[in-house]
Coordinates of C-alpha atoms and ligand atoms in Angstrom, one line a residue:
X262 CA 0.1 0.0 0.0
X263 CA 2.8 2.4 1.0
X264 CA 4.7 1.3 -2.0
X265 CA 1.7 2.1 -4.2
X266 CA 1.6 5.8 -2.8
X267 CA 5.3 6.2 -3.4
X268 CA 5.0 5.0 -7.0
X269 CA 2.0 7.3 -7.6
X270 CA 4.1 10.2 -6.2
X271 CA 7.0 9.4 -8.3
X272 CA 4.9 9.2 -11.5
X273 CA 3.2 12.5 -10.7
X274 CA 6.5 14.2 -10.0
X275 CA 8.1 12.9 -13.2
X276 CA 5.3 13.6 -15.5
X277 CA 6.2 17.2 -16.7
X278 CA 9.6 15.9 -17.9
X279 CA 8.5 12.9 -19.9
X280 CA 9.1 13.3 -23.6
X281 CA 10.7 16.7 -23.1
X282 CA 14.1 16.6 -24.8
X283 CA 14.7 20.1 -23.6
X284 CA 14.6 18.8 -20.1
X285 CA 16.3 15.4 -20.4
X286 CA 18.3 13.6 -23.1
X287 CA 18.5 9.9 -23.2
X288 CA 18.4 8.2 -19.8
X289 CA 19.7 11.4 -18.1
X290 CA 18.0 13.1 -15.2
X291 CA 16.3 11.4 -12.1
X292 CA 13.4 12.0 -9.7
X293 CA 12.8 10.6 -6.2
X294 CA 10.3 10.5 -3.4
X295 CA 10.6 9.6 0.3
X296 CA 8.2 8.2 3.0
X297 CA 8.3 8.3 6.8
X298 CA 9.6 4.8 7.0
X299 CA 13.1 5.6 5.7
X300 CA 12.3 4.4 2.2
X301 CA 13.1 6.4 -1.0
X302 CA 11.8 5.5 -4.4
X303 CA 14.2 6.7 -7.1
X304 CA 14.5 6.3 -10.9
X305 CA 16.6 3.2 -11.6
X306 CA 19.9 3.6 -13.4
X307 CA 19.8 3.7 -17.3
X308 CA 16.1 4.2 -17.6
X309 CA 14.4 7.0 -19.5
X310 CA 11.7 9.0 -17.6
X311 CA 8.9 7.5 -19.9
X312 CA 10.0 4.0 -19.0
X313 CA 9.0 4.4 -15.3
X314 CA 5.7 2.7 -14.5
X315 CA 3.9 0.9 -11.7
X316 CA 6.2 -2.2 -12.0
X317 CA 9.5 -1.1 -13.3
X318 CA 12.1 1.8 -14.0
X319 CA 12.5 2.4 -10.3
X320 CA 14.5 1.3 -7.2
X321 CA 13.8 1.6 -3.5
X322 CA 16.6 2.3 -1.0
X323 CA 17.0 2.9 2.7
X324 CA 17.8 6.6 2.3
X325 CA 18.6 7.3 6.0
X326 CA 21.6 5.1 6.0
X327 CA 22.9 6.7 2.7
X328 CA 22.2 10.2 4.1
X329 CA 24.1 9.3 7.3
X330 CA 27.1 8.1 5.2
X331 CA 27.3 11.3 3.2
X332 CA 26.9 13.3 6.4
X333 CA 29.8 11.7 8.1
X334 CA 32.2 10.6 5.3
X335 CA 35.7 12.1 5.6
X336 CA 37.6 12.0 2.3
X337 CA 41.1 10.8 2.1
X338 CA 41.0 9.2 -1.3
X339 CA 38.2 10.3 -3.7
X340 CA 38.8 7.4 -6.1
X341 CA 38.5 4.9 -3.3
X342 CA 35.4 6.6 -1.7
X343 CA 33.7 6.6 -5.1
X344 CA 33.9 2.7 -4.9
X345 CA 33.0 2.5 -1.2
X346 CA 29.9 4.8 -1.8
X347 CA 28.6 2.8 -4.8
X348 CA 29.0 -0.4 -2.7
X349 CA 27.3 1.2 0.2
X350 CA 24.3 2.5 -1.8
X351 CA 23.9 -1.1 -3.4
X352 CA 23.9 -2.6 0.1
X353 CA 21.0 -0.3 0.9
X354 CA 18.7 -1.3 -2.0
X355 CA 15.6 -3.0 -0.5
X356 CA 13.7 -6.0 -1.6
X357 CA 10.3 -6.1 -3.2
X358 CA 7.2 -8.1 -1.9
X359 CA 8.5 -11.2 -3.7
X360 CA 11.9 -10.9 -2.1
X361 CA 13.7 -9.7 -5.2
X362 CA 16.2 -6.9 -4.8
X363 CA 15.2 -3.8 -6.6
X364 CA 17.3 -2.7 -9.7
X365 CA 20.4 -0.6 -9.3
X366 CA 19.3 3.0 -8.4
X367 CA 20.5 6.1 -10.2
X368 CA 24.2 7.0 -9.8
X369 CA 23.0 10.3 -8.2
X370 CA 21.2 8.5 -5.3
X371 CA 23.6 10.2 -2.8
X372 CA 22.3 13.7 -3.3
X373 CA 18.7 12.6 -3.4
X374 CA 19.1 11.0 0.0
X375 CA 20.3 14.2 1.6
X376 CA 17.6 16.5 0.0
X377 CA 13.9 17.1 0.9
X378 CA 10.9 14.5 0.3
X379 CA 10.6 15.3 -3.4
X380 CA 13.7 15.8 -5.7
X381 CA 13.8 16.4 -9.4
X382 CA 17.2 16.5 -11.3
X383 CA 17.2 17.3 -15.0
X384 CA 19.6 18.3 -17.7
X385 CA 17.5 21.2 -18.7
X386 CA 19.1 23.0 -21.7
X387 CA 17.7 26.2 -20.2
X388 CA 19.6 25.8 -17.0
X389 CA 22.6 24.6 -19.0
X390 CA 22.7 27.9 -21.0
X391 CA 23.7 29.3 -17.6
X392 CA 25.7 26.4 -16.4
X393 CA 27.9 26.3 -19.6
X394 CA 28.4 30.1 -20.0
X395 CA 31.4 32.0 -18.9
X396 CA 29.0 34.6 -17.6
X397 CA 27.3 32.3 -15.1
X398 CA 27.7 34.4 -12.1
X399 CA 25.9 37.4 -13.5
X400 CA 23.2 35.2 -15.2
X401 CA 22.5 33.6 -11.8
X402 CA 22.2 36.9 -10.1
X403 CA 19.5 37.8 -12.8
X404 CA 17.6 34.4 -12.3
X405 CA 17.6 34.9 -8.5
X406 CA 16.3 38.4 -8.9
X407 CA 13.5 37.4 -11.4
X408 CA 12.3 34.3 -9.4
X409 CA 13.1 35.1 -5.8
X410 CA 14.1 31.4 -5.4
X411 CA 17.2 30.5 -3.3
X412 CA 19.8 29.0 -5.6
X413 CA 23.3 27.6 -4.9
X414 CA 25.9 27.1 -7.7
X415 CA 28.0 23.9 -7.7
X416 CA 31.3 24.1 -9.6
X417 CA 32.0 21.4 -12.2
X418 CA 32.6 18.0 -10.5
X419 CA 32.2 14.5 -12.1
X420 CA 28.8 13.0 -11.4
X421 CA 28.6 10.4 -8.6
X422 CA 30.3 10.6 -5.3
X423 CA 31.9 14.0 -5.7
X424 CA 28.6 15.7 -6.7
X425 CA 26.6 14.2 -3.9
X426 CA 29.4 15.0 -1.3
X427 CA 29.4 18.8 -2.4
X428 CA 25.6 18.9 -2.2
X429 CA 25.7 17.4 1.3
X430 CA 28.3 20.0 2.4
X431 CA 25.8 22.8 1.3
X432 CA 22.9 21.2 3.3
X433 CA 25.2 20.7 6.3
X434 CA 26.4 24.3 6.1
X435 CA 22.9 25.6 6.0
X436 CA 21.9 23.5 9.1
X437 CA 24.9 24.8 11.0
X438 CA 24.0 28.4 10.2
X439 CA 20.4 27.8 11.2
X440 CA 19.4 28.8 7.7
X441 CA 16.9 27.3 5.2
X442 CA 19.0 25.3 2.6
X443 CA 18.9 26.5 -1.2
X444 CA 15.8 24.9 -2.9
X445 CA 17.6 24.7 -6.3
X446 CA 21.2 23.8 -7.2
X447 CA 22.7 24.9 -10.6
X448 CA 25.4 22.3 -11.6
X449 CA 28.2 23.7 -13.7
X450 CA 28.4 21.9 -17.1
X451 CA 25.7 19.4 -16.0
X452 CA 22.1 20.4 -15.1
X453 CA 19.8 21.4 -12.2
X454 CA 18.3 20.0 -9.0
X455 CA 15.1 21.2 -7.2
X456 CA 13.8 19.8 -4.0
X457 CA 11.0 20.6 -1.5
X458 CA 8.1 19.2 0.6
X459 CA 5.5 19.4 -2.2
X460 CA 5.4 18.1 -5.7
X461 CA 3.8 21.3 -6.9
X462 CA 6.6 23.5 -5.3
X463 CA 9.4 21.6 -6.9
X464 CA 7.8 21.6 -10.3
X465 CA 7.1 25.4 -10.0
X466 CA 10.7 26.2 -9.1
X467 CA 11.9 24.5 -12.3
X468 CA 9.2 26.1 -14.4
X469 CA 9.9 29.6 -13.0
X470 CA 13.6 29.2 -13.6
X471 CA 13.2 28.0 -17.2
X472 CA 10.9 31.0 -17.9
X473 CA 13.3 33.5 -16.5
X474 CA 16.3 32.1 -18.4
X475 CA 14.3 32.1 -21.8
X476 CA 13.5 35.7 -21.1
X477 CA 17.2 36.6 -20.3
X478 CA 18.4 34.8 -23.3
X479 CA 15.4 35.9 -25.5
X480 CA 15.0 32.5 -26.9
X481 CA 11.2 32.4 -27.2
X482 CA 9.5 29.2 -26.1
X483 CA 10.4 26.8 -28.8
X484 CA 13.1 24.2 -28.7
X485 CA 14.2 22.2 -31.9
X486 CA 12.2 19.0 -32.7
X487 CA 14.4 15.9 -32.0
X488 CA 12.3 13.3 -33.9
X489 CA 13.9 10.7 -36.0
X490 CA 12.8 8.9 -39.2
X491 CA 13.5 5.2 -39.7
X492 CA 15.3 4.8 -43.1
X493 CA 16.2 1.1 -42.8
X494 CA 17.4 -1.5 -40.3
X495 CA 19.7 0.4 -37.7
X496 CA 19.5 3.5 -39.8
X497 CA 17.8 6.7 -38.5
X498 CA 18.0 10.3 -39.7
X499 CA 16.7 13.5 -38.0
X500 CA 13.1 14.8 -39.3
X501 CA 14.2 18.4 -38.5
X502 CA 17.1 20.3 -40.1
X503 CA 18.3 22.0 -36.9
X504 CA 21.3 19.8 -36.2
X505 CA 22.5 19.7 -39.8
X506 CA 22.1 23.4 -40.2
X507 CA 24.3 24.1 -37.1
X508 CA 26.9 21.6 -38.1
X509 CA 27.1 23.3 -41.6
X510 CA 27.1 26.7 -40.0
X511 CA 30.0 25.9 -37.6
X512 CA 31.9 23.6 -40.0
X513 CA 31.7 21.1 -37.2
X514 CA 34.3 18.3 -37.1
X515 CA 35.9 16.0 -34.5
X516 CA 37.6 18.9 -32.8
X517 CA 34.3 20.8 -32.5
X518 CA 32.7 18.0 -30.8
X519 CA 35.6 17.3 -28.5
X520 CA 34.8 20.6 -26.7
X521 CA 32.9 19.2 -23.9
X522 CA 29.9 21.2 -22.5
X523 CA 28.6 18.3 -20.4
X524 CA 29.7 14.8 -19.6
X525 CA 27.0 12.8 -21.5
X526 CA 28.5 14.1 -24.6
X527 CA 31.7 12.2 -24.3
X528 CA 29.7 9.0 -23.6
X529 CA 27.8 9.3 -26.9
X530 CA 30.2 11.2 -29.3
X531 CA 33.8 10.1 -28.3
X532 CA 35.2 7.8 -31.1
X533 CA 31.7 7.4 -32.4
X534 CA 31.7 10.0 -35.3
X535 CA 32.9 10.2 -38.9
X536 CA 32.8 13.3 -41.2
X537 CA 32.6 13.4 -45.0
X538 CA 33.9 9.9 -45.6
X539 CA 31.8 7.4 -47.8
X540 CA 33.1 4.3 -46.0
X541 CA 32.6 4.4 -42.3
X542 CA 31.7 2.1 -39.4
X543 CA 30.7 4.8 -37.0
X544 CA 27.4 5.2 -35.3
X545 CA 27.3 8.9 -36.1
X546 CA 28.0 9.7 -39.8
X547 CA 28.0 13.2 -41.1
X548 CA 28.4 13.6 -44.8
X549 CA 30.0 16.5 -46.8
X550 CA 26.5 18.3 -47.0
X551 CA 26.4 18.1 -43.1
X552 CA 23.5 15.5 -43.4
X553 CA 23.4 13.3 -40.4
X554 CA 22.6 9.5 -40.1
X555 CA 22.7 7.3 -37.0
X556 CA 23.7 3.6 -37.4
X557 CA 22.5 1.9 -34.3
X558 CA 19.3 0.7 -32.6
X559 CA 16.4 3.2 -32.2
X560 CA 16.8 3.7 -28.5
X561 CA 20.5 4.6 -28.9
X562 CA 19.9 6.7 -32.0
X563 CA 17.3 8.8 -29.9
X564 CA 19.7 9.3 -27.1
X565 CA 22.5 10.4 -29.4
X566 CA 20.3 12.7 -31.4
X567 CA 18.8 14.3 -28.1
X568 CA 22.3 14.9 -26.8
X569 CA 23.6 16.2 -30.1
X570 CA 20.7 18.7 -30.4
X571 CA 21.2 19.8 -26.8
X572 CA 24.9 20.4 -27.4
X573 CA 24.3 22.4 -30.6
X574 CA 21.5 24.4 -29.1
X575 CA 23.5 25.4 -26.1
X576 CA 26.6 26.1 -28.0
X577 CA 24.8 28.3 -30.5
X578 CA 22.5 30.1 -28.0
X579 CA 25.3 31.1 -25.7
X580 CA 27.4 32.5 -28.6
X581 CA 24.3 34.4 -30.0
X582 CA 23.8 36.0 -26.5
X583 CA 27.3 37.6 -26.8
X584 CA 28.9 35.3 -24.1
X585 CA 31.3 32.5 -24.4
X586 CA 30.9 28.7 -23.7
X587 CA 32.7 27.4 -20.6
X588 CA 34.0 23.9 -21.6
X589 CA 35.0 21.2 -19.1
X590 CA 38.9 21.1 -19.0
X591 CA 40.4 17.8 -20.0
X592 CA 42.1 17.3 -16.6
X593 CA 38.7 17.7 -14.8
X594 CA 37.1 15.2 -17.3
X595 CA 39.8 12.7 -16.4
X596 CA 39.3 12.9 -12.6
X597 CA 39.2 15.3 -9.8
X598 CA 41.4 14.1 -7.0
X599 CA 40.9 14.3 -3.2
X600 CA 42.9 17.5 -2.9
X601 CA 40.6 19.3 -5.5
X602 CA 37.6 18.0 -3.6
X603 CA 38.8 19.9 -0.5
X604 CA 39.5 23.0 -2.5
X605 CA 36.0 22.9 -4.0
X606 CA 34.4 22.3 -0.7
X607 CA 36.2 25.4 0.7
X608 CA 35.2 27.5 -2.2
X609 CA 31.5 26.5 -1.6
X610 CA 31.6 27.6 2.0
X611 CA 32.9 31.1 1.2
Ligands
ZN475 ZN1 22.8 14.4 -14.1

């Protein structure tokens, strides 16, 4: 019965972001809800929002244990702590009524555990116009002013343990100062998190912020269509010219796509693209006329095209606004070590 309520709440919370490729691309983003018995239902790892239903696409964890771990962990070696935290989270996955362990929860379970009852994390392209711009400080000031929402900014850190750790530090710091924690977190080169004690509140924070950013960037309401047409077995092409037009405009090549605005980009693009060659075994092929074709299954083709469109849209819109893109430096993509974690933690407390 209780599980039914959690599931209904999770579906209601997730609903506005389903099928919205301006909000999530591929299996990115995650949502969660908590009950009074220490249970948290969260999107399972690798699922798309529309794949969550009454029987699958989610996991259930003991969130209090996970929260206590993040509250008390001391970092000596980040790489090791990454492994410890993943194992700890997996140890706290509950079993269903049939005694089966629920699927692996999202890799972002840590920060969900330390936040309020309802949590939404998306890779909204609107928030990423701010998160991927070198003018992010001034832009955030404008967003705060227009919306009146308390917002924290988290510098770039690889998703997983590091991000959850930094979010926990902000929450702990607010508690120590006897202040209400920020309700929204902007994550550099990544996305946005909103949390709260009601579903409506959380959805409204995100909606208000999207509106404010669209206004600031004068983008209008429209985001490019990301539909694909099936042209044959394992062959899909975009139905809309947006991506091809931008690739032609920027004369985009391997080097262009190696400039990383957000981590998902490397997952899908790295070593997967060919340009202007007839004979290619790559999943993403761009011909001399900048026409794109995807050579893989439909699910992956969709994820790639959604990510490609988000990248080109953010790249183009930031440049048109007169600002510059802030790419992720290669060293940070490789890894951020324990020392840097401490530096980041300190910069957050200032
Ligand atoms: Zn994310």
